[in-house]
Tab-separated table of C-alpha atoms in Angstrom:
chain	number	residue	atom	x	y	z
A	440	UNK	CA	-1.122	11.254	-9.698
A	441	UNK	CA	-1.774	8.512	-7.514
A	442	UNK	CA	1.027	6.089	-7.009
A	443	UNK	CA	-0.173	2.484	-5.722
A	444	UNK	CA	2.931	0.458	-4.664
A	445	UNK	CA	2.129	-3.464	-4.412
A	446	UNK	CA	3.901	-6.666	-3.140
A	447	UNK	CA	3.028	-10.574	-4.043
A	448	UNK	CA	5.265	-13.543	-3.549
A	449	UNK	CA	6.073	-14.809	-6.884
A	450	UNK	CA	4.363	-18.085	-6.326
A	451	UNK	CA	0.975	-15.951	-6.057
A	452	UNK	CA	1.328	-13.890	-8.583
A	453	UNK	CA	-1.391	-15.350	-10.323
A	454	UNK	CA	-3.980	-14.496	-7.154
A	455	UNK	CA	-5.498	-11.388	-7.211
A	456	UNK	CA	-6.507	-11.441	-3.588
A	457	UNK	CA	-2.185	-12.432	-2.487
A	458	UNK	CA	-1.264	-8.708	-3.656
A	459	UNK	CA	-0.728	-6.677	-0.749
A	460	UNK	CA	-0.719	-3.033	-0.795
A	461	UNK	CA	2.298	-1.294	0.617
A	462	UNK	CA	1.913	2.330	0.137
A	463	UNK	CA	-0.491	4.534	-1.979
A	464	UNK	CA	0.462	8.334	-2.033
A	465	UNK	CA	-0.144	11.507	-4.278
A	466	UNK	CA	2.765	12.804	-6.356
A	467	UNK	CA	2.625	15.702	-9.449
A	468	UNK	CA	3.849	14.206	-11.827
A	469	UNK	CA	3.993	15.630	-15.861
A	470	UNK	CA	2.281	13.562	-18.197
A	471	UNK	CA	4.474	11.238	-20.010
A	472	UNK	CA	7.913	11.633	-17.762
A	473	UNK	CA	9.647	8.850	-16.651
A	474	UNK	CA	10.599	9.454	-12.578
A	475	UNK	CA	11.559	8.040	-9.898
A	476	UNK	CA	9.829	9.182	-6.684
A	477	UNK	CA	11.627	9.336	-3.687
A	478	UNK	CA	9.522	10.171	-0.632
A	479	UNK	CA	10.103	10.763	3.417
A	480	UNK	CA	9.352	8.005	5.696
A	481	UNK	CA	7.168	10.657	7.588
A	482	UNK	CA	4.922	10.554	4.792
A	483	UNK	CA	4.851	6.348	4.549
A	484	UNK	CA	2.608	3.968	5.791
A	485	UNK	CA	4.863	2.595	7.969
A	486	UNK	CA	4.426	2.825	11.960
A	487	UNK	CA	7.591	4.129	13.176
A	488	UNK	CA	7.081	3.245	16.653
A	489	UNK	CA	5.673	0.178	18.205
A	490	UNK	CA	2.368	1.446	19.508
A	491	UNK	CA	2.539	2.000	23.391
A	492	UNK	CA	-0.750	0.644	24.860
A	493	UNK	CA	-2.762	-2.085	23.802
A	494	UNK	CA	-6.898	-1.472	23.471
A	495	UNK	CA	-7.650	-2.525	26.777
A	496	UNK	CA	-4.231	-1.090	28.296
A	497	UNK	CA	-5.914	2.580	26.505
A	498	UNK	CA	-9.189	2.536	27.517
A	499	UNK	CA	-8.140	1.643	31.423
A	500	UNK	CA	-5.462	4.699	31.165
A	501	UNK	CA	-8.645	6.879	30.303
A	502	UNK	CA	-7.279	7.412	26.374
A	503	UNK	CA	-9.999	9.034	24.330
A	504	UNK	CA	-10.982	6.930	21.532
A	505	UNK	CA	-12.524	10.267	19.486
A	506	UNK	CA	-9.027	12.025	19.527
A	507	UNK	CA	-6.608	11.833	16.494
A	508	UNK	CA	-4.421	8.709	17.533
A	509	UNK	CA	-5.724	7.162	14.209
A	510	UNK	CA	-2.631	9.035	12.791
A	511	UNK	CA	-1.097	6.196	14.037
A	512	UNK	CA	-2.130	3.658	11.799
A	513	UNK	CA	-0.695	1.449	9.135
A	514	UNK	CA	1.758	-1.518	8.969
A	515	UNK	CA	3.967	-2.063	12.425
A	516	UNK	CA	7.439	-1.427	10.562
A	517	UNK	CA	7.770	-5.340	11.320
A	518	UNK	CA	5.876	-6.577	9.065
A	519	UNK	CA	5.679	-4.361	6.023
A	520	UNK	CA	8.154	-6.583	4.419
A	521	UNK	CA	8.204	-10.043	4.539
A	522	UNK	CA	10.985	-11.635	6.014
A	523	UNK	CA	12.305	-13.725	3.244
A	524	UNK	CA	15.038	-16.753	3.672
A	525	UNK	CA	18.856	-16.689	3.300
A	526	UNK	CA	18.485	-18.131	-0.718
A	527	UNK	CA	15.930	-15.040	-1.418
A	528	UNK	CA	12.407	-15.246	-1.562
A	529	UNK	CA	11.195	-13.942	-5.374
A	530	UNK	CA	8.233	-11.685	-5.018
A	531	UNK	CA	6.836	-9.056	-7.622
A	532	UNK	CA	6.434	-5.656	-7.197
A	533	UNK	CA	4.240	-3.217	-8.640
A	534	UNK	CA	3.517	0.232	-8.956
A	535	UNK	CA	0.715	1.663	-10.696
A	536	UNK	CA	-0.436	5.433	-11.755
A	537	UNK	CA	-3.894	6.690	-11.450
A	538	UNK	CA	-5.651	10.051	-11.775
A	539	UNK	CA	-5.760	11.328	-8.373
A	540	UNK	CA	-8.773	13.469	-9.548
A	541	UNK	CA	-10.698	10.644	-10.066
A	542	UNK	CA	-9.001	9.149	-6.720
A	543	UNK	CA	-9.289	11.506	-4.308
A	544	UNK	CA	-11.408	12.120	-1.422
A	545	UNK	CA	-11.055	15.486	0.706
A	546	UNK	CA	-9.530	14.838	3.733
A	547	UNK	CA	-7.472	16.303	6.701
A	548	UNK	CA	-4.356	16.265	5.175
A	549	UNK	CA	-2.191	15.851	9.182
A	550	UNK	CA	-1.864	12.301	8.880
A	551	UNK	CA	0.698	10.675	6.428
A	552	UNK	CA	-0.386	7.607	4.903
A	553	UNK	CA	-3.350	7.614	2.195
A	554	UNK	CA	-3.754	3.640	2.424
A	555	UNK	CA	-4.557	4.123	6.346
A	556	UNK	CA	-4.933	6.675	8.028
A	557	UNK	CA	-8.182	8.368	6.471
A	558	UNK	CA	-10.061	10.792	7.434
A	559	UNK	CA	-11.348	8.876	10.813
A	560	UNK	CA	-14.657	7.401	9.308
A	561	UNK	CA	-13.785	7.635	5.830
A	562	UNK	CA	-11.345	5.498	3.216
A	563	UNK	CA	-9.654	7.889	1.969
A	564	UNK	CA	-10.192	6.762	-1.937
A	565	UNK	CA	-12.933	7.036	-4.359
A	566	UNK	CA	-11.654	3.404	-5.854
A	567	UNK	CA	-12.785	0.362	-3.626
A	568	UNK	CA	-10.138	-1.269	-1.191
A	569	UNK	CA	-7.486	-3.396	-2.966
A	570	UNK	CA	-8.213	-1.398	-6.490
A	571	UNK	CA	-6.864	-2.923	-8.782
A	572	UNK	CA	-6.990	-6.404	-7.318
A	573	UNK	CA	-10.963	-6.168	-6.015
A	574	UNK	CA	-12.553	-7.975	-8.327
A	575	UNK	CA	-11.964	-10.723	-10.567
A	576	UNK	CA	-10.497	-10.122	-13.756
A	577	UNK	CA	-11.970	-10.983	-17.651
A	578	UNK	CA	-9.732	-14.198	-18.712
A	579	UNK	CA	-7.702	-16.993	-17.737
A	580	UNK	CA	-6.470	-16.746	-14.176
A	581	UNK	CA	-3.205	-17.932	-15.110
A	582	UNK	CA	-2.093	-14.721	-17.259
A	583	UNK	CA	-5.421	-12.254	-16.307
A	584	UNK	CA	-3.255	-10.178	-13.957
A	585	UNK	CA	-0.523	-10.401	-16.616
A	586	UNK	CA	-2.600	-9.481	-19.325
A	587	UNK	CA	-4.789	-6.798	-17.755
A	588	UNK	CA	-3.086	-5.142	-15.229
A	589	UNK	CA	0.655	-5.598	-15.733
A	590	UNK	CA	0.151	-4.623	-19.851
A	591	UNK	CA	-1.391	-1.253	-18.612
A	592	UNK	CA	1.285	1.808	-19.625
A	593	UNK	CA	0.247	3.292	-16.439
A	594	UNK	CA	1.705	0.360	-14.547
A	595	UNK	CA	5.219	-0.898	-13.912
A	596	UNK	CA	6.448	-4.471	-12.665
A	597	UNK	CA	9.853	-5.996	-11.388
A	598	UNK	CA	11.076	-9.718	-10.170
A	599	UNK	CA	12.776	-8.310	-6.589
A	600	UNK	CA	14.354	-10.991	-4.282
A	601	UNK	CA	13.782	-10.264	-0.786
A	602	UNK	CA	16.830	-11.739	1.420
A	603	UNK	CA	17.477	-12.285	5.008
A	604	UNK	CA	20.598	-12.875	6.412
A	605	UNK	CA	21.217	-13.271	10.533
């Protein structure tokens, strides 16, 4: 199975192109169970590390471009989440199921996020970018994403808060 994890403020629920993806990553999973998945941060598409040279900084230090630094890609882990305000700020979250062998694409399996990393040239999924939110859905765009995608058994939804205190 596929697991798709997705953030939107709640104000933007409603846009299809607001969701952000957060992490996408293959679990076996039996059909019909009810789980939850708990997973390594090795395997997340989180950056652990700020990266240590910029572009420029890399190719004047003589860094190969062709060798397998692409490993480190995916969200800085300072931004992944948003930051959020002291009263909470009310997004939705998502997570959605799909077959991952209609999903997958063969790749070097060394790097650890499937939303990122890829297999150099290659997006590492047979669905478009942003599946499910790349295209317009049938309906009103008030309650389409409501309707269509959050009515789907394969798909769960929660209100979360997201708080920051100093």
């Amino acid at each position: 199975v596929t697991v798709r994890t997705f953030l939107v403020p709640a104000t933007l629920a409603t846009d299809r192109r607001a969701w952000i993806e957060l992490d996408k990553f293959l679990v076996a999973l039996p059909a019909g169970s009810r789980v939850v998945v708990a997973r390594g941060d090795a395997d997340s598409s989180v950056v652990k590390r700020p990266i240590d040279l910029s572009p420029n900084q890399a190719l004047a230090a003589g860094v190969d471009p062709n060798d397998d630094s692409y490993c480190d890609c995916g969200w800085p882990y300072t931004l992944l989440l948003p930051r959020g305000n002291a009263a909470g700020l009310r997004c939705r979250l998502m997570v959605m199921c799909t077959d991952a062998a209609i999903d997958l694409v063969p790749v070097q399996g060394h790097c650890g996020s499937m939303s990122f990393c890829g297999a150099v040239d290659r997006y590492p999924d047979a669905r478009d970018m942003g599946y499910p939110f790349n295209r317009p859905f049938a309906g009103s765009r008030a309650t389409a994403i409501r309707d269509v995608i959050l009515g789907a058994p394969n798909t769960a939804a929660r209100t979360v808060m997201i708080r920051h205190t100093s």
